[in-house]
Coordinates of C-alpha atoms in Angstrom, one line a residue:
M276 CA 0.0 0.0 0.0
L277 CA 1.4 3.4 -1.0
S278 CA 0.8 6.4 1.2
I279 CA 0.6 9.8 -0.5
F280 CA 1.5 13.1 1.3
L281 CA 1.0 16.7 0.2
D282 CA 3.1 19.3 2.0
G283 CA 3.6 16.8 4.8
T284 CA -0.1 15.9 5.2
K285 CA -1.3 12.4 4.3
I286 CA -4.0 12.7 1.6
G287 CA -4.6 9.1 0.7
E288 CA -3.4 5.6 -0.1
Q289 CA -3.1 3.7 -3.3
D290 CA -2.9 -0.1 -3.9
L291 CA -0.4 -0.6 -6.7
G292 CA -1.8 -4.1 -7.3
I293 CA 0.2 -7.1 -8.4
G294 CA 2.0 -7.6 -11.6
T295 CA 5.4 -8.5 -13.1
L296 CA 8.1 -6.7 -15.0
D297 CA 9.4 -8.2 -18.2
S298 CA 12.6 -7.3 -20.0
S299 CA 10.9 -4.8 -22.3
E300 CA 9.9 -2.7 -19.3
L301 CA 13.4 -2.3 -17.9
P302 CA 15.1 -0.1 -16.9
L303 CA 12.5 1.9 -15.0
E304 CA 12.7 5.6 -15.9
I305 CA 11.1 8.7 -14.4
G306 CA 8.2 9.9 -16.6
R307 CA 7.9 6.6 -18.4
D308 CA 4.6 4.7 -18.3
V309 CA 4.9 1.1 -17.1
P310 CA 2.0 -1.1 -18.4
G311 CA 0.1 -2.4 -15.4
S312 CA 0.8 -2.3 -11.7
T313 CA 3.7 -4.3 -10.3
E314 CA 4.5 -6.1 -7.2
Y315 CA 8.1 -4.8 -7.7
L316 CA 6.9 -1.2 -7.2
N317 CA 4.9 -2.3 -4.2
G318 CA 8.1 -3.5 -2.6
M319 CA 10.1 -0.4 -3.5
L320 CA 7.6 2.4 -2.5
D321 CA 5.9 2.9 0.8
E322 CA 5.4 6.7 0.8
I323 CA 5.4 9.5 -1.7
Y324 CA 5.8 13.1 -0.6
I325 CA 4.5 15.9 -2.9
Y326 CA 5.3 19.6 -2.2
S327 CA 3.6 22.6 -3.8
R328 CA 6.8 24.7 -3.6
A329 CA 10.5 24.2 -3.6
L330 CA 12.0 23.4 -0.2
S331 CA 15.1 25.1 1.2
D332 CA 18.2 23.2 2.1
A333 CA 17.4 23.6 5.8
E334 CA 13.9 22.2 5.3
I335 CA 15.3 19.2 3.3
L336 CA 17.8 18.5 6.1
A337 CA 15.2 18.8 8.7
R338 CA 12.9 16.4 6.9
Y339 CA 15.6 14.0 5.7
P340 CA 18.5 14.2 8.1
A341 CA 22.0 13.2 7.0
Y342 CA 25.0 12.9 9.3
S343 CA 28.8 13.0 9.2
I344 CA 31.7 10.9 10.3
S345 CA 35.0 12.6 11.0
G346 CA 38.4 12.0 12.5
R347 CA 42.1 12.4 11.9
V348 CA 44.9 10.2 10.7
T349 CA 48.3 10.7 12.4
N350 CA 51.6 9.0 12.7
D351 CA 53.1 7.8 16.0
S352 CA 54.4 11.3 16.7
G353 CA 51.0 12.8 16.4
I354 CA 51.7 14.5 13.0
G355 CA 48.7 14.5 10.6
A356 CA 49.0 12.3 7.4
S357 CA 47.7 13.9 4.2
S358 CA 46.4 12.1 1.1
V359 CA 45.0 9.1 3.0
T360 CA 41.8 7.9 1.3
L361 CA 39.1 6.6 3.6
F362 CA 36.3 4.4 2.2
S363 CA 32.9 4.0 3.7
S364 CA 31.0 0.8 3.3
S365 CA 28.1 2.9 1.9
G366 CA 30.3 3.7 -1.1
D367 CA 31.5 7.2 -0.1
S368 CA 35.2 8.2 0.1
I369 CA 37.2 11.1 1.2
T370 CA 40.9 12.1 1.4
T371 CA 42.6 13.6 4.4
D372 CA 43.7 17.2 4.2
A373 CA 47.2 18.5 4.8
S374 CA 46.8 18.1 8.6
G375 CA 45.3 14.6 8.4
Y376 CA 41.7 15.5 9.0
Y377 CA 38.7 14.1 7.2
T378 CA 34.9 14.4 7.2
I379 CA 32.5 12.1 5.4
T380 CA 29.2 14.1 4.9
N381 CA 25.7 13.2 4.0
V382 CA 25.9 9.8 5.8
V383 CA 22.5 8.2 6.1
T384 CA 21.2 6.5 9.2
G385 CA 22.8 3.1 9.8
T386 CA 26.1 1.3 10.6
H387 CA 29.1 2.0 8.4
T388 CA 32.6 0.6 8.1
I389 CA 35.4 3.1 7.5
T390 CA 38.7 1.8 6.0
P391 CA 41.8 4.0 5.4
T392 CA 44.3 3.2 2.7
K393 CA 47.5 4.6 1.3
S394 CA 50.1 2.8 -0.7
G395 CA 53.1 1.7 1.4
Y396 CA 51.3 2.0 4.7
I397 CA 49.3 0.1 7.3
F398 CA 46.8 1.4 9.7
A399 CA 45.7 0.9 13.3
P400 CA 42.9 0.1 13.7
I401 CA 42.5 -1.5 10.3
T402 CA 38.9 -0.4 10.1
R403 CA 36.4 1.4 12.3
T404 CA 32.7 0.6 12.6
V405 CA 30.5 3.6 13.2
S406 CA 26.8 3.9 13.8
V407 CA 24.8 7.1 13.1
P408 CA 22.8 9.0 14.3
P409 CA 24.2 11.1 15.8
S410 CA 27.1 12.4 13.7
S411 CA 30.3 10.7 14.9
T412 CA 33.6 12.4 15.6
G413 CA 37.0 11.2 16.8
N414 CA 37.2 8.3 14.4
D415 CA 41.0 8.5 14.4
F416 CA 43.6 6.2 12.8
R417 CA 47.3 5.6 13.3
I418 CA 49.4 5.4 10.1
R419 CA 52.7 3.5 9.9
P420 CA 54.9 2.5 7.0
I421 CA 54.8 -1.2 6.1
P422 CA 57.6 -2.5 8.3
T423 CA 60.9 -3.5 6.9
R424 CA 62.7 -6.6 8.3
F425 CA 63.9 -5.3 11.7
L426 CA 64.2 -8.3 14.0
T427 CA 67.3 -10.2 15.0
L428 CA 67.2 -13.6 16.7
P429 CA 66.6 -13.3 20.5
V430 CA 69.3 -15.9 21.2
T431 CA 73.1 -16.1 20.6
T432 CA 73.9 -17.3 17.2
T433 CA 76.8 -17.6 14.7
N434 CA 74.5 -18.4 11.7
S435 CA 71.1 -16.7 11.9
S436 CA 69.6 -18.4 8.9
Q437 CA 70.5 -21.8 10.3
D438 CA 69.5 -21.2 13.9
A439 CA 66.2 -19.6 12.8
I440 CA 65.2 -23.1 11.7
A441 CA 67.4 -25.5 13.8
R442 CA 66.8 -24.0 17.2
V443 CA 63.0 -23.8 17.0
N444 CA 61.2 -26.5 18.9
S445 CA 57.7 -25.1 18.6
W446 CA 56.4 -23.1 15.8
F447 CA 53.7 -20.4 15.4
D448 CA 50.5 -22.2 14.4
H449 CA 48.8 -20.3 11.5
Q450 CA 45.9 -22.7 11.7
S451 CA 44.7 -21.3 15.0
P452 CA 47.2 -19.4 17.2
D453 CA 44.9 -19.4 20.2
Y454 CA 46.1 -22.5 22.1
G455 CA 43.2 -24.5 20.8
H456 CA 43.9 -28.2 20.5
D457 CA 42.7 -29.2 17.0
Y458 CA 45.6 -31.6 16.5
Q459 CA 46.8 -29.6 13.5
I460 CA 49.7 -27.2 12.8
R461 CA 50.0 -24.9 9.8
K462 CA 53.5 -23.4 9.7
W463 CA 54.8 -20.3 8.0
E464 CA 55.8 -22.1 4.8
G465 CA 52.1 -22.5 4.0
G466 CA 50.7 -25.6 2.4
T467 CA 48.9 -28.6 4.0
P468 CA 48.4 -28.4 7.8
L469 CA 50.4 -31.0 9.7
S470 CA 48.1 -33.4 11.5
Y471 CA 49.0 -35.6 14.5
P472 CA 47.0 -37.9 16.7
P473 CA 45.5 -36.8 20.0
G474 CA 47.7 -37.7 23.0
P475 CA 46.7 -39.4 26.3
S476 CA 44.1 -37.7 28.4
D477 CA 46.7 -36.5 30.9
D478 CA 48.7 -34.6 28.2
P479 CA 46.2 -32.2 26.5
D480 CA 49.0 -30.4 24.6
H481 CA 50.5 -33.6 23.2
F482 CA 53.5 -32.6 21.2
C483 CA 53.8 -33.7 17.6
T484 CA 57.4 -34.6 16.8
L485 CA 59.1 -33.1 13.7
Q486 CA 62.6 -34.1 14.9
T487 CA 61.9 -31.5 17.6
N488 CA 58.6 -30.6 19.3
C489 CA 55.6 -28.7 18.1
Y490 CA 52.0 -28.5 19.1
G491 CA 48.7 -27.0 17.8
G492 CA 47.5 -23.6 18.8
H493 CA 50.9 -22.1 19.7
N494 CA 51.0 -18.3 19.3
G495 CA 54.7 -17.7 19.4
I496 CA 58.1 -19.2 18.6
D497 CA 60.0 -21.4 21.2
F498 CA 63.8 -21.4 20.9
S499 CA 65.8 -24.2 22.6
K500 CA 69.1 -23.9 24.3
R501 CA 72.1 -24.2 22.0
N502 CA 73.2 -27.3 23.9
P503 CA 70.4 -28.7 26.1
D504 CA 72.7 -31.3 27.6
L505 CA 75.0 -28.7 29.2
N506 CA 74.1 -27.1 32.5
V507 CA 75.2 -23.6 31.3
D508 CA 73.1 -20.5 31.5
E509 CA 72.1 -19.1 28.1
P510 CA 71.3 -15.3 27.7
V511 CA 68.1 -14.0 26.1
L512 CA 68.7 -11.0 23.8
A513 CA 66.4 -8.1 22.7
A514 CA 65.3 -8.7 19.1
Y515 CA 65.2 -4.9 18.4
S516 CA 65.7 -1.6 20.1
G517 CA 62.9 0.0 22.2
V518 CA 61.8 0.5 25.7
V519 CA 61.0 -2.1 28.4
A520 CA 57.2 -1.9 28.7
S521 CA 56.8 -4.3 31.6
T522 CA 58.4 -7.1 33.5
L523 CA 56.8 -9.8 35.6
I524 CA 58.1 -12.4 38.1
T525 CA 55.6 -15.3 38.3
N526 CA 55.3 -19.0 37.9
T527 CA 52.1 -19.0 35.8
S528 CA 51.5 -18.9 32.1
Y529 CA 54.6 -17.4 30.4
G530 CA 56.5 -17.4 33.7
N531 CA 59.1 -14.7 34.3
R532 CA 58.7 -12.4 31.3
V533 CA 59.8 -9.1 29.7
W534 CA 57.8 -7.0 27.3
I535 CA 59.6 -4.5 25.0
N536 CA 57.8 -1.7 23.1
H537 CA 59.7 -1.2 19.8
Q538 CA 57.8 2.1 19.2
N539 CA 56.9 1.1 15.6
G540 CA 53.6 -0.6 16.5
Y541 CA 55.3 -3.9 17.4
A542 CA 56.1 -5.3 20.8
T543 CA 58.0 -8.5 21.7
L544 CA 57.5 -10.9 24.7
Y545 CA 60.3 -13.0 26.2
G546 CA 58.8 -15.8 28.4
H547 CA 59.8 -18.5 30.8
L548 CA 63.0 -16.7 31.9
K549 CA 65.1 -18.0 34.8
S550 CA 66.0 -14.4 35.7
I551 CA 65.5 -10.8 34.4
S552 CA 68.2 -8.2 34.1
V553 CA 66.3 -5.1 32.9
T554 CA 63.8 -2.7 34.5
V555 CA 60.6 -1.1 33.3
N556 CA 61.0 2.1 31.2
S557 CA 64.7 1.3 30.4
P558 CA 65.8 2.0 26.9
I559 CA 67.0 -1.1 25.1
N560 CA 69.3 -1.7 22.2
A561 CA 69.0 -4.6 19.7
G562 CA 71.0 -7.6 21.1
Q563 CA 71.0 -6.3 24.7
H564 CA 71.0 -8.9 27.4
L565 CA 67.5 -9.2 28.9
G566 CA 67.8 -12.2 31.2
I567 CA 68.6 -16.0 31.3
M568 CA 66.6 -18.7 29.5
G569 CA 64.6 -20.8 31.9
T570 CA 61.5 -22.9 32.4
T571 CA 59.3 -20.8 34.7
G572 CA 55.6 -20.8 34.3
R573 CA 53.8 -23.3 32.2
S574 CA 56.8 -25.0 30.7
T575 CA 58.2 -28.5 30.4
G576 CA 61.9 -27.6 29.9
I577 CA 64.3 -24.8 29.4
H578 CA 63.5 -22.7 26.4
L579 CA 62.5 -19.1 25.3
H580 CA 59.0 -18.4 24.3
F581 CA 59.3 -15.5 21.9
G582 CA 56.1 -13.6 21.1
L583 CA 55.6 -10.8 18.5
Y584 CA 52.6 -8.5 18.7
Y585 CA 51.2 -5.8 16.5
D586 CA 49.1 -3.0 18.0
K587 CA 46.3 -3.2 15.4
D588 CA 43.9 -0.9 17.3
G589 CA 46.5 1.7 18.1
N590 CA 45.8 1.9 21.8
G591 CA 49.3 1.3 23.0
Q592 CA 48.6 -2.2 24.4
W593 CA 49.1 -5.6 23.0
T594 CA 46.7 -8.5 23.5
E595 CA 46.6 -12.2 22.6
D596 CA 44.5 -11.5 19.5
E597 CA 47.3 -9.3 18.1
V598 CA 49.9 -12.0 17.6
V599 CA 52.2 -12.0 14.6
D600 CA 54.6 -14.6 13.2
P601 CA 58.0 -13.1 12.6
Y602 CA 58.6 -15.7 9.9
G603 CA 55.7 -14.3 8.0
W604 CA 53.3 -16.3 5.9
F605 CA 54.3 -17.9 2.6
G606 CA 50.9 -19.5 1.8
T607 CA 48.3 -18.5 -0.7
T608 CA 45.6 -17.5 1.8
A609 CA 45.5 -15.4 4.9
A610 CA 45.7 -18.4 7.2
W611 CA 43.8 -17.7 10.4
A612 CA 42.5 -14.2 9.4
W613 CA 38.9 -15.5 9.1
N614 CA 38.6 -16.5 12.7
N615 CA 40.8 -13.8 14.3
P616 CA 38.7 -12.7 17.3
A617 CA 38.8 -9.1 16.2
G618 CA 37.8 -10.1 12.6
Q619 CA 40.8 -8.1 11.2
F620 CA 43.8 -9.4 9.4
I621 CA 47.1 -8.4 11.1
P622 CA 50.0 -7.6 8.7
N623 CA 52.2 -10.7 8.8
G624 CA 55.2 -10.3 6.6
Q625 CA 58.6 -11.8 7.2
L626 CA 60.3 -9.6 9.8
W627 CA 63.7 -11.2 10.5
N628 CA 66.4 -8.9 9.2
F629 CA 68.2 -11.8 7.5
A630 CA 67.3 -14.2 4.7
I631 CA 65.3 -17.3 5.7
L632 CA 64.9 -18.4 2.1
P633 CA 67.6 -16.7 0.0
D634 CA 67.0 -16.1 -3.7
Q635 CA 69.6 -16.3 -6.5
A636 CA 69.4 -15.4 -10.2
T637 CA 70.4 -18.5 -12.3
G638 CA 70.8 -18.7 -16.0
P639 CA 71.0 -21.4 -18.7
S640 CA 74.6 -22.1 -17.7
G641 CA 73.4 -23.3 -14.3
G642 CA 75.0 -23.0 -10.9
T643 CA 75.2 -24.3 -7.4
L644 CA 72.9 -22.9 -4.7
P645 CA 73.9 -23.7 -1.1
S646 CA 71.3 -23.6 1.7
P647 CA 72.0 -21.1 4.5
S648 CA 72.7 -23.9 6.9
G649 CA 75.4 -25.3 4.6
N650 CA 73.7 -28.7 4.9
G651 CA 72.3 -28.8 1.4
N652 CA 73.2 -27.9 -2.2
A653 CA 71.0 -27.6 -5.2
I654 CA 73.2 -28.1 -8.3
I655 CA 71.5 -26.7 -11.4
P656 CA 73.1 -28.2 -14.5
S657 CA 73.7 -26.4 -17.8
G658 CA 70.5 -26.6 -19.9
A659 CA 68.1 -27.0 -17.0
L660 CA 66.9 -23.4 -17.6
T661 CA 66.3 -21.7 -20.9
T662 CA 66.6 -18.1 -19.5
T663 CA 67.7 -16.4 -16.3
L664 CA 65.3 -17.0 -13.5
T665 CA 65.1 -16.4 -9.7
I666 CA 65.7 -19.7 -7.8
R667 CA 65.0 -20.0 -4.1
F668 CA 66.7 -22.7 -2.1
G669 CA 66.6 -22.8 1.7
D670 CA 66.3 -24.7 4.9
V671 CA 62.8 -25.3 6.1
S672 CA 61.1 -27.7 8.4
P673 CA 59.3 -30.7 6.9
V674 CA 56.0 -29.8 5.3
A675 CA 54.5 -33.0 6.6
V676 CA 55.5 -35.7 9.0
P677 CA 57.0 -38.9 7.6
S678 CA 55.2 -42.2 7.6
A679 CA 55.1 -44.2 10.8
Q680 CA 58.0 -46.3 9.7
L681 CA 60.3 -43.3 8.9
R682 CA 61.9 -40.4 10.7
T683 CA 63.2 -37.1 9.4
A684 CA 66.9 -36.6 9.6
G685 CA 66.5 -32.9 10.3
R686 CA 67.4 -31.9 6.7
S687 CA 64.5 -30.4 4.9
F688 CA 64.6 -27.9 2.0
L689 CA 62.4 -25.8 -0.3
L690 CA 63.4 -25.4 -3.9
Q691 CA 61.4 -22.9 -6.0
V692 CA 61.6 -20.9 -9.3
L693 CA 59.7 -17.8 -8.5
E694 CA 58.8 -16.8 -12.1
W695 CA 57.2 -20.3 -12.6
L696 CA 55.0 -19.7 -9.6
G697 CA 53.9 -16.2 -10.6
I698 CA 54.6 -14.8 -7.2
S699 CA 56.6 -12.1 -5.4
Q700 CA 59.8 -12.8 -3.4
S701 CA 57.8 -12.3 -0.2
Q702 CA 55.4 -15.2 -0.8
S703 CA 55.3 -18.8 -1.7
V704 CA 53.0 -21.5 -2.9
R705 CA 53.3 -25.2 -3.2
R706 CA 52.2 -26.4 -6.6
P707 CA 54.8 -25.9 -9.4
R708 CA 53.7 -24.7 -12.9
S709 CA 56.8 -26.1 -14.7
S710 CA 59.8 -28.3 -14.2
F711 CA 63.5 -28.3 -15.0
A712 CA 64.6 -29.4 -18.5
Q713 CA 67.5 -31.3 -17.0
P714 CA 67.6 -33.0 -13.5
V715 CA 68.7 -30.9 -10.6
T716 CA 71.1 -32.7 -8.2
L717 CA 70.2 -32.4 -4.5
Q718 CA 73.2 -33.1 -2.2
V719 CA 72.5 -33.3 1.5
T720 CA 75.0 -33.6 4.3
Y721 CA 73.7 -35.3 7.5
G722 CA 75.0 -35.4 11.0
T723 CA 75.9 -38.3 13.3
A724 CA 73.8 -37.1 16.1
E725 CA 70.6 -36.6 14.1
T726 CA 70.8 -40.1 12.6
R727 CA 72.2 -42.1 15.5
H728 CA 68.9 -44.1 15.7
F729 CA 68.5 -44.5 12.0
D730 CA 69.3 -47.2 9.5
T731 CA 71.3 -44.9 7.2
S732 CA 71.8 -47.6 4.6
Q733 CA 68.1 -47.1 3.7
M734 CA 68.1 -43.3 3.9
K735 CA 66.5 -41.5 1.0
I736 CA 65.6 -38.0 -0.1
Y737 CA 61.8 -37.6 -0.4
Y738 CA 59.8 -35.2 -2.5
W739 CA 56.4 -33.9 -1.2
N740 CA 53.7 -34.4 -3.8
D741 CA 51.0 -31.8 -3.2
T742 CA 48.5 -33.6 -5.4
T743 CA 48.6 -36.9 -3.6
T744 CA 49.7 -35.3 -0.3
A745 CA 52.4 -37.9 0.2
W746 CA 56.1 -38.2 0.4
I747 CA 57.7 -39.8 -2.7
A748 CA 61.1 -41.5 -2.4
L749 CA 63.7 -40.4 -4.9
P750 CA 66.5 -42.8 -6.0
T751 CA 69.2 -41.8 -3.5
T752 CA 72.9 -42.5 -3.2
V753 CA 74.2 -42.5 0.4
D754 CA 77.9 -42.2 1.3
T755 CA 78.2 -43.2 4.9
N756 CA 81.8 -42.1 5.1
L757 CA 81.2 -38.6 3.8
K758 CA 77.7 -38.6 5.4
T759 CA 76.1 -37.4 2.2
A760 CA 72.9 -38.3 0.4
T761 CA 72.4 -37.4 -3.3
A762 CA 69.4 -37.5 -5.5
Q763 CA 68.1 -35.9 -8.7
T764 CA 64.8 -34.2 -9.5
T765 CA 63.1 -32.1 -12.2
E766 CA 60.5 -30.8 -9.7
I767 CA 60.3 -27.8 -7.5
G768 CA 58.8 -28.0 -4.0
N769 CA 59.7 -29.6 -0.6
F770 CA 62.3 -32.2 0.0
D771 CA 63.2 -34.1 3.2
L772 CA 65.9 -36.6 4.2
Q773 CA 64.3 -39.6 5.9
A774 CA 65.3 -43.0 7.1
P775 CA 63.8 -46.0 9.1
L776 CA 64.7 -46.7 12.7
L777 CA 67.5 -49.1 13.5
C778 CA 65.1 -50.9 15.8
P779 CA 61.5 -50.5 14.6
A780 CA 60.2 -52.1 17.8
D781 CA 61.2 -49.0 19.7
S782 CA 58.7 -46.7 18.0
Q783 CA 59.2 -44.0 20.6
E784 CA 62.6 -42.9 19.4
I785 CA 63.8 -40.2 19.3
D786 CA 63.5 -39.5 23.0
D787 CA 67.1 -38.8 24.1
N788 CA 66.5 -35.5 25.8
Y789 CA 63.9 -34.0 28.2
Y790 CA 62.6 -31.7 25.5
V791 CA 61.5 -34.7 23.4
A792 CA 60.4 -36.8 26.3
K793 CA 57.2 -38.8 25.8
T794 CA 54.5 -38.6 28.4
I795 CA 54.0 -41.8 30.4
T796 CA 50.8 -42.8 32.1
T797 CA 50.8 -44.4 35.5
D798 CA 47.8 -46.6 35.0
G799 CA 49.5 -50.0 34.8
V800 CA 49.9 -50.0 31.0
S801 CA 53.4 -51.1 30.0
A802 CA 55.5 -49.2 27.5
N803 CA 58.6 -51.1 26.2
R804 CA 61.8 -49.3 25.2
L805 CA 65.2 -50.4 23.8
F806 CA 68.8 -49.5 24.2
D807 CA 69.4 -49.6 20.4
I808 CA 72.9 -48.0 20.4
A809 CA 75.7 -47.3 22.8
Q810 CA 74.9 -44.2 24.9
D811 CA 71.2 -44.5 24.1
E812 CA 69.0 -43.1 26.8
D813 CA 65.3 -42.6 27.1
W814 CA 63.5 -39.7 28.7
L815 CA 59.9 -39.8 29.9
K816 CA 57.6 -37.0 31.2
L817 CA 55.8 -37.9 34.4
N818 CA 52.9 -35.9 35.9
A819 CA 53.2 -36.4 39.7
V820 CA 51.0 -35.4 42.7
A821 CA 52.6 -33.6 45.7
G822 CA 53.2 -35.9 48.6
Q823 CA 52.6 -39.1 46.7
R824 CA 55.3 -41.8 46.8
Y825 CA 56.3 -43.4 43.5
L826 CA 58.1 -46.7 43.1
I827 CA 60.1 -46.4 39.9
Q828 CA 62.1 -49.4 38.8
T829 CA 63.5 -51.4 35.9
G830 CA 63.1 -55.1 35.5
N831 CA 63.1 -58.2 33.3
L832 CA 66.4 -57.0 31.8
A833 CA 67.6 -58.5 28.6
S834 CA 71.0 -60.3 28.9
G835 CA 73.8 -57.8 29.7
V836 CA 71.5 -54.8 30.0
D837 CA 72.5 -52.5 33.0
T838 CA 70.4 -49.4 33.7
V839 CA 70.8 -46.2 35.7
L840 CA 67.6 -44.5 36.8
Q841 CA 67.2 -40.7 37.5
V842 CA 64.4 -38.3 38.3
Y843 CA 64.8 -34.6 37.2
D844 CA 62.9 -31.5 38.0
L845 CA 61.0 -29.6 35.4
D846 CA 64.1 -27.8 34.1
G847 CA 65.5 -31.1 32.9
V848 CA 68.8 -30.3 34.7
T849 CA 68.2 -30.5 38.5
Q850 CA 68.5 -34.1 39.6
L851 CA 66.1 -35.2 42.4
A852 CA 66.9 -38.9 42.7
L853 CA 69.4 -41.5 41.4
D854 CA 69.8 -45.2 41.5
D855 CA 71.9 -47.8 39.7
N856 CA 71.5 -51.4 41.0
S857 CA 68.9 -51.4 43.8
G858 CA 66.4 -53.3 41.8
G859 CA 68.3 -56.6 42.0
G860 CA 71.1 -57.6 39.7
K861 CA 71.6 -54.8 37.2
A862 CA 68.1 -53.4 37.5
S863 CA 67.4 -50.0 39.1
R864 CA 64.8 -49.1 41.8
L865 CA 63.7 -45.7 43.3
L866 CA 61.1 -44.9 46.0
W867 CA 60.6 -41.2 45.3
Q868 CA 58.1 -38.7 46.8
A869 CA 57.0 -35.8 44.6
P870 CA 57.8 -32.5 46.4
Q871 CA 55.0 -30.7 44.6
T872 CA 52.3 -31.4 42.0
G873 CA 53.7 -30.9 38.5
T874 CA 55.8 -32.3 35.7
Y875 CA 59.0 -34.3 36.2
F876 CA 61.3 -36.2 34.0
V877 CA 62.5 -39.8 34.3
R878 CA 65.7 -40.7 32.6
V879 CA 66.8 -44.3 32.0
S880 CA 70.4 -44.5 30.8
Q881 CA 73.0 -47.2 30.3
A882 CA 75.5 -48.1 33.0
A883 CA 79.1 -48.6 31.8
G884 CA 79.4 -51.8 29.9
S885 CA 75.6 -52.3 29.3
A886 CA 74.5 -54.3 26.4
F887 CA 72.5 -52.7 23.6
G888 CA 70.9 -53.6 20.3
C889 CA 67.4 -54.4 19.0
S890 CA 67.0 -57.4 21.4
A891 CA 67.9 -55.2 24.5
S892 CA 64.3 -54.3 25.5
I893 CA 64.1 -51.8 28.4
F894 CA 61.1 -50.8 30.4
S895 CA 57.5 -49.9 31.1
I896 CA 56.0 -47.7 33.7
I897 CA 53.0 -48.8 35.8
Q898 CA 51.2 -47.2 38.6
G899 CA 49.7 -49.4 41.3
K900 CA 46.8 -48.7 43.6
V901 CA 49.1 -46.9 46.0
A902 CA 50.6 -44.5 43.5
R903 CA 53.5 -46.8 42.6
V904 CA 55.3 -46.5 39.3
T905 CA 57.2 -49.6 38.2
I906 CA 59.5 -49.8 35.2
F907 CA 60.0 -53.3 33.8
M908 CA 62.9 -54.2 31.6
R909 CA 61.7 -56.9 29.2
E910 CA 63.7 -58.9 26.8
K911 CA 62.5 -58.8 23.2
R912 CA 64.2 -61.2 20.7
G913 CA 64.5 -60.7 17.0

């Protein structure tokens, strides 16, 4: 029903009837007769106002009010930014004046989203949502240049590119950096999320093992000690200059921690420190000593939790929904942007001031590209390329875990030709669009420590097939004297050196340090282990209750096996209990009372002269009804 008004007074109503519009009647035009009445017009028109005279601007505004949205765009020093264009979700736009001010006029009643933009800059907040009426003022934005790479590693290093990969034992999870436990990890290289099975009920974090630990939901980067086996303090260093925003001494969450405001919109967090050597409001230089790496707070071993935050709303504070990965994001989508609690994407470029994945121009004559770690070479032969192209070859972590029968040897690489992918040098994708005309030789050097539990005679270089989402073995030549593995490929993508275990029966390897300790339950279920090589040892993570006494012992030893049993505090360094042969013969036995509720580590190592090998089965841990933990050493033949 259409209501008709004359000079503001309703004079009647008119039913427009029901009809349809066909293509010959479109578009609708003022003054044009439309045959028949239409349901379409009924839906468009509710009221018509007719005036017998022309209305003044004031009368029009009084009858049909419009509002304004205004504010200012300034830099971190409070200086106005000119030539910033602000777009409204209603379709309007305006540009800031010389002092950074803007006013969007004739805004109709409703809710509007205002988005600033200027080439080469980012803004905080990224958008503002404004409702009118009334007219809205003070809708300010902070403008900052898109950051260059400014961060150094927060740990001591002689090779930043190598340590930026090798010393990380837990990565930023781009799948959901909110400590949610979805049993998936999506790392900075992009591609398929890593999946891992849920752990036992007493271990909700349940690490997945990619040679070193990682777990879903992590919102920062964990750096390990340079040598976890040495009881030596390791300093934590400022990743960039700034001012100490806060310090906190506590045994909860991130433990003892330091926050640094870098005065460029970013702040860094240094968590789990053993001690702190700086004070609030102190100026800080890049590389300055902040404290000692520790394991305070919610931690299961000495490490540094390094967090990077971007102040996306410009309020001078940093919250858990403002986390950023300093490694950037090399995938093809914005990763977790769609479920960011604030609904806004945080700029997430690579921010280390050194090359993680170096690029090199290579022509038809070929060339050799070493990885930053020095552990790999990509040898491009003459004729592999028909023109000069940009090749990227660098150390990464495995894009996916190996099969259950294999382990990664800690040598994983990404080989790309950027022009084939149609991408910039700051991004990456997985699926190649072309291949080399001649096979490229991949030469990998492996270490003794990383492969001590492996059958290196069966070691191969594997290629990750994105289409089938599987590792494909390449024909590989292994030189056990030079400790090299060599293979050829015409593909670009991800490659990983993998091998089977020496003793497949001991499926829990590698577990030779507290930071790769596997959680053991105390419910009576046995868990066999092996001394597969000389100096092999096994670490287990035990959740104990304050005041309860635990009987920890080895038993049923295979011939010649001699064990030493130790209990360590959460730091993996402080020994709480030790026994060699109290279990009868060469078995070990400890009756130990937990001083407080928490996580402890049990270490089973070989006494001098102990037998080892695939038939030297070791132990299980069982809890009896009186909170006893028993470790049985069982012989397994074959």
